[in-house]
Coordinates of C-alpha atoms in Angstrom, one line a residue:
M1 CA 93.9 93.7 120.2
D2 CA 95.2 94.8 117.1
K3 CA 94.4 98.5 116.1
I4 CA 91.3 99.7 114.7
K5 CA 92.7 101.8 111.0
V6 CA 90.6 104.8 111.0
A7 CA 90.8 107.0 107.6
F8 CA 89.6 110.6 108.9
I9 CA 88.5 112.1 105.9
Y10 CA 88.1 116.2 105.5
K11 CA 88.7 119.4 103.1
A12 CA 92.1 120.7 103.7
S13 CA 90.5 124.2 103.3
N14 CA 88.1 123.4 106.3
I15 CA 89.3 126.4 108.6
F16 CA 88.4 124.0 111.9
M17 CA 90.9 122.0 110.8
T18 CA 93.4 124.6 111.2
G19 CA 94.1 125.2 114.6
K20 CA 93.8 128.9 113.8
H21 CA 89.7 129.5 114.1
F22 CA 88.1 131.0 117.1
D23 CA 86.7 127.6 118.0
N24 CA 89.7 125.1 118.6
N25 CA 87.4 122.5 120.1
Y26 CA 86.9 120.3 116.6
Y27 CA 90.8 120.8 115.6
N28 CA 92.4 119.8 119.4
F29 CA 89.7 117.0 119.3
F30 CA 90.3 115.4 116.1
L31 CA 94.0 116.4 115.2
K32 CA 95.8 116.4 118.6
A33 CA 93.5 114.0 120.3
L34 CA 92.4 111.5 118.3
P35 CA 96.0 110.4 117.4
R36 CA 97.2 110.0 121.4
N37 CA 95.0 106.7 121.7
K38 CA 96.9 103.9 121.7
N39 CA 94.5 101.4 120.5
I40 CA 93.7 103.6 116.9
E41 CA 95.9 104.0 113.7
V42 CA 94.7 107.5 112.4
T43 CA 95.1 108.5 108.6
N44 CA 94.4 111.8 107.4
F45 CA 92.9 112.2 103.8
T46 CA 92.7 115.7 103.1
E47 CA 90.6 116.1 99.6
E48 CA 89.0 119.0 98.7
E49 CA 85.8 118.4 96.2
K50 CA 85.1 114.8 96.1
F51 CA 87.0 111.9 97.9
D52 CA 86.7 108.3 96.4
I53 CA 86.2 105.7 98.7
E54 CA 87.2 102.8 96.6
K55 CA 91.1 104.7 97.6
L56 CA 90.4 103.2 101.0
E57 CA 90.9 99.2 99.3
N58 CA 89.5 98.3 102.5
K59 CA 92.6 98.7 104.2
F60 CA 90.5 100.3 106.8
D61 CA 88.5 99.7 109.7
V62 CA 86.5 102.7 109.8
I63 CA 85.5 106.3 108.1
L64 CA 85.7 109.1 110.6
L65 CA 84.0 112.4 109.0
W66 CA 84.8 115.8 111.1
Q67 CA 80.6 116.8 109.9
N68 CA 78.2 115.3 107.9
N69 CA 77.5 117.7 105.5
E70 CA 79.7 119.3 102.5
F71 CA 81.1 122.3 104.9
G72 CA 84.4 121.0 105.6
T73 CA 83.9 117.4 104.2
P74 CA 84.6 116.0 100.5
D75 CA 81.6 114.7 98.7
L76 CA 82.0 111.0 99.3
I77 CA 81.8 108.9 95.9
N78 CA 81.9 105.1 94.8
I79 CA 81.0 104.6 98.4
K80 CA 77.9 102.4 97.4
N81 CA 79.4 98.9 97.9
S82 CA 81.8 99.8 101.0
K83 CA 81.6 97.7 103.7
I84 CA 83.6 100.1 105.9
P85 CA 81.4 101.8 108.5
V86 CA 81.2 105.4 108.4
I87 CA 80.7 107.4 111.6
T88 CA 80.5 111.4 111.8
R89 CA 79.9 114.0 114.6
C90 CA 76.8 115.7 114.0
A91 CA 76.7 119.4 112.1
D92 CA 74.9 122.4 113.8
P93 CA 71.1 121.2 114.6
R94 CA 70.6 124.5 112.5
E95 CA 71.8 122.4 109.5
T96 CA 69.6 119.3 109.9
K97 CA 67.3 120.1 106.9
I98 CA 70.8 120.3 104.8
T99 CA 71.9 117.0 106.6
K100 CA 69.3 114.3 106.5
K101 CA 70.1 113.7 103.0
Y102 CA 73.5 112.7 103.3
H103 CA 72.4 109.9 106.1
K104 CA 71.8 107.5 102.8
K105 CA 73.9 109.3 100.5
W106 CA 77.1 108.8 102.8
K107 CA 76.2 105.5 104.2
I108 CA 76.5 107.1 107.8
D109 CA 76.0 104.2 110.8
Y110 CA 76.5 106.2 113.8
Y111 CA 76.8 109.9 115.0
F112 CA 78.0 111.8 117.8
H113 CA 78.2 115.0 119.9
F114 CA 77.8 116.2 123.2
W115 CA 74.3 116.5 123.1
P116 CA 71.7 114.6 124.8
E117 CA 70.3 111.7 122.6
S118 CA 66.7 113.2 123.3
F119 CA 68.0 116.5 121.9
F120 CA 69.7 115.1 118.7
H121 CA 66.7 113.0 118.2
S122 CA 64.5 116.1 118.5
C123 CA 66.5 117.5 115.3
L124 CA 66.8 114.2 113.0
P125 CA 64.9 110.9 112.6
K126 CA 64.7 108.1 115.5
N127 CA 66.6 105.7 113.1
F128 CA 69.7 107.7 112.9
K129 CA 72.0 106.1 115.3
Y130 CA 73.8 108.2 118.1
K131 CA 75.9 108.0 120.7
S132 CA 76.9 111.3 123.6
I133 CA 80.3 112.0 123.6
I134 CA 81.2 114.8 125.7
Y135 CA 84.4 116.5 123.5
G136 CA 86.6 119.7 123.3
L137 CA 88.2 120.0 126.2
E138 CA 91.7 120.0 125.7
S139 CA 93.3 119.4 129.4
S140 CA 96.8 120.9 128.6
L141 CA 95.1 124.0 128.2
Y142 CA 94.1 124.3 131.6
K143 CA 97.2 123.3 133.7
N144 CA 98.5 126.1 135.4
T145 CA 95.7 128.6 136.0
T146 CA 95.3 131.6 138.5
P147 CA 94.7 131.0 142.3
F148 CA 91.2 131.6 143.0
E149 CA 91.8 134.4 145.5
D150 CA 93.5 136.3 143.5
R151 CA 91.2 136.7 140.9
I152 CA 87.9 139.7 140.2
K153 CA 85.5 138.6 142.4
N154 CA 82.9 141.2 142.4
K155 CA 81.8 140.3 139.3
I156 CA 80.7 137.7 137.0
L157 CA 81.9 136.6 133.7
N158 CA 79.8 136.2 130.4
S159 CA 81.1 135.4 127.1
G160 CA 80.3 133.6 123.8
A161 CA 77.2 134.6 121.2
I162 CA 73.9 136.5 122.3
G163 CA 70.8 137.4 120.4
N164 CA 69.6 141.2 119.1
T165 CA 67.4 142.4 122.0
K166 CA 65.8 145.1 119.9
P167 CA 62.2 144.3 119.0
L168 CA 62.2 144.6 115.2
S169 CA 65.3 142.0 115.2
K170 CA 63.6 139.4 117.3
I171 CA 60.5 139.4 115.2
I172 CA 62.4 139.1 111.7
N173 CA 64.6 136.1 113.3
D174 CA 61.5 134.6 114.5
I175 CA 60.1 134.5 111.1
K176 CA 63.4 133.6 109.5
N177 CA 64.5 130.9 111.8
P178 CA 61.8 130.5 114.5
K179 CA 63.3 127.5 116.5
W180 CA 67.3 128.7 115.9
N181 CA 66.6 132.4 116.7
A182 CA 69.9 133.3 118.7
Y183 CA 67.6 135.0 121.2
R184 CA 65.7 132.1 122.2
V185 CA 68.8 129.9 121.6
Y186 CA 71.0 132.2 124.1
Y187 CA 68.2 133.6 125.8
L188 CA 69.4 133.7 129.5
R189 CA 73.2 134.4 128.0
T190 CA 71.4 137.3 126.1
I191 CA 68.9 139.1 129.0
I192 CA 71.9 138.7 132.1
N193 CA 73.9 141.3 130.1
N194 CA 71.8 144.3 131.8
L195 CA 72.8 143.3 135.2
P196 CA 75.4 145.9 136.4
Y197 CA 78.3 143.6 137.8
V198 CA 78.3 140.7 134.6
D199 CA 81.2 141.2 132.5
Y200 CA 80.3 140.8 129.2
F201 CA 82.8 139.4 126.0
P202 CA 81.5 138.8 122.4
T203 CA 83.0 136.0 120.9
L204 CA 85.3 137.6 118.0
Q205 CA 85.6 141.2 119.8
N206 CA 88.8 140.6 122.0
E207 CA 92.1 138.6 121.9
F208 CA 91.1 135.5 124.1
V209 CA 90.1 133.5 121.0
G210 CA 90.9 129.7 119.8
D211 CA 93.4 128.5 122.6
K212 CA 93.3 131.7 124.7
F213 CA 89.7 131.2 126.0
P214 CA 91.1 130.2 129.1
L215 CA 93.5 132.8 129.9
L216 CA 90.3 135.4 129.7
L217 CA 88.2 132.4 131.9
Q218 CA 90.7 132.2 134.8
K219 CA 90.9 135.8 135.5
Y220 CA 87.3 135.5 137.4
Q221 CA 86.1 134.0 140.3
A222 CA 82.4 133.3 138.9
A223 CA 81.4 132.4 135.2
V224 CA 77.6 131.5 133.2
A225 CA 77.9 128.9 131.1
A226 CA 74.6 129.5 129.8
S227 CA 72.8 127.8 126.4
T228 CA 68.8 127.7 126.6
T229 CA 68.0 124.8 124.5
N230 CA 71.4 122.2 124.1
P231 CA 74.8 121.9 125.6
V232 CA 77.9 123.9 124.8
A233 CA 81.6 123.2 125.1
K234 CA 81.4 126.2 127.2
M235 CA 80.4 124.3 130.2
W236 CA 82.7 122.1 130.7
E237 CA 85.5 124.6 129.8
I238 CA 84.5 127.1 132.1
P239 CA 84.7 125.2 135.3
A240 CA 88.0 123.5 133.9
A241 CA 89.5 127.3 134.1
G242 CA 88.6 127.3 137.7
C243 CA 85.5 129.1 138.0
M244 CA 82.9 128.8 140.3
T245 CA 80.4 128.5 137.7
F246 CA 76.7 129.6 137.2
L247 CA 75.6 126.8 135.2
E248 CA 72.0 127.1 133.0
V249 CA 69.8 124.2 133.4
N250 CA 66.4 123.6 132.4
E251 CA 64.6 120.9 130.6
K252 CA 65.2 121.7 127.5
N253 CA 68.7 121.9 127.5
K254 CA 69.5 118.7 130.2
A255 CA 72.7 119.9 131.0
D256 CA 73.0 118.2 134.2
F257 CA 72.8 115.2 131.8
V258 CA 77.0 115.5 131.9
G259 CA 77.1 114.8 135.7
F260 CA 76.8 118.1 136.9
K261 CA 75.4 118.2 140.6
N262 CA 73.7 121.7 141.8
N263 CA 75.8 123.4 144.8
E264 CA 78.4 120.6 144.7
N265 CA 80.4 121.1 141.5
A266 CA 78.5 124.0 140.0
V267 CA 75.7 126.3 140.7
F268 CA 72.1 125.8 138.5
I269 CA 70.7 128.9 137.2
N270 CA 68.0 129.4 135.0
E271 CA 65.5 132.4 133.9
K272 CA 63.5 132.5 137.1
N273 CA 66.1 132.3 139.3
Y274 CA 69.5 133.3 138.3
K275 CA 69.4 137.3 139.9
E276 CA 68.8 135.2 143.2
K277 CA 71.9 132.9 142.4
F278 CA 74.0 136.0 141.9
Q279 CA 73.0 138.1 144.6
E280 CA 73.6 135.1 147.0
Y281 CA 77.1 134.7 145.6
L282 CA 78.0 138.7 145.3
E283 CA 76.6 139.2 148.8
N284 CA 78.8 136.6 150.5
I285 CA 81.6 136.7 148.3
E286 CA 84.5 135.5 150.7
D287 CA 82.2 132.6 151.5
T288 CA 84.9 129.3 150.8
K289 CA 81.9 127.8 149.6
W290 CA 82.5 129.0 146.3
R291 CA 85.8 128.0 145.9
N292 CA 85.0 124.5 147.3
I293 CA 82.2 124.3 144.2
A294 CA 84.9 125.6 141.7
E295 CA 87.6 123.1 143.0
K296 CA 85.2 120.2 142.7
G297 CA 84.0 121.9 139.1
R298 CA 87.2 121.8 137.8
K299 CA 88.4 118.3 139.2
F300 CA 85.1 116.7 137.9
V301 CA 85.5 118.2 134.2
I302 CA 89.1 117.5 133.9
D303 CA 89.3 114.0 135.3
N304 CA 85.8 112.8 133.2
L305 CA 85.5 115.0 130.6
N306 CA 88.6 115.9 128.6
N307 CA 89.4 114.9 125.1
D308 CA 91.1 111.9 125.4
K309 CA 88.0 110.4 127.7
A310 CA 86.3 111.3 124.8
V311 CA 88.3 109.4 122.4
E312 CA 88.1 106.7 124.5
S313 CA 84.3 106.8 124.5
L314 CA 85.0 107.5 120.4
V315 CA 86.5 104.4 119.8
E316 CA 84.3 102.3 121.8
L317 CA 81.6 103.6 119.4
M318 CA 83.7 102.4 116.5
Q319 CA 84.3 99.3 117.6
R320 CA 80.7 98.8 118.3
A321 CA 79.7 100.0 114.6
I322 CA 82.6 97.4 113.0
N323 CA 80.9 94.6 115.1
E324 CA 77.3 95.9 113.6
R325 CA 78.8 95.7 110.0
K326 CA 80.0 92.1 110.4

């Protein structure tokens, strides 16, 4: 089979494509994992303001965008007569009002992200075609981890962005952006910080950013992977580092859709039972079941949710888009 020729288009100034951002998931997926796949041939185009699609002269099979708006992506011009399918990662759900206009303007065929399809279509129209692809886990960063028995065991790690708990701030943020108020989006992650046995590391106020995040995770036997409204990469990064993962699963985020099983490769928590689940762990720290859950969680995500598997899924989507354009 001939290789699929992919034109990957992004701005040279896109901080997420430099490998120097606090979140390297996009860089590792697009610029490390994507070229490793033997079924595609990727050419990077790093225009700053505008990209003329006529430059491609139909020498490419697929146009791939890192995101479906002009943050990090140049404006695509002269695309009206192009027959090349366009596939894009979907931008942050907070930006859906902005990104809708690019669907027609850039002739987007398919979107992908690691959200369930139900969440995607709760943000964008039902006729927008979408595929769930679990990307972001670069396996090489998780090869040599600290043995489970040598980690901190009487504390539970919590990390990432949280909401502002001040009453006035919650009210103001609910008025400004009620659906995406950080206090609501990261509700469970926010409220557990009051517990004396939880160690919290904010996103930026520590040294463990970018590809160093696994170094923080492997200091602890147990860690919380929580996002109340939708799945986040932390949910597979934490088990990959060998942590026994307390995974937030609820009707909104549907975080179990990727294949996690309660008490087998993660311990499911929600805003009603988290204290009970934490206490069960802390009161029985030496129980070998925690190590077993951690090991099964690590194997599950490393085997099934790594970037190379994600690229394989993206390549399948590329072929589907090509066939539909014929």
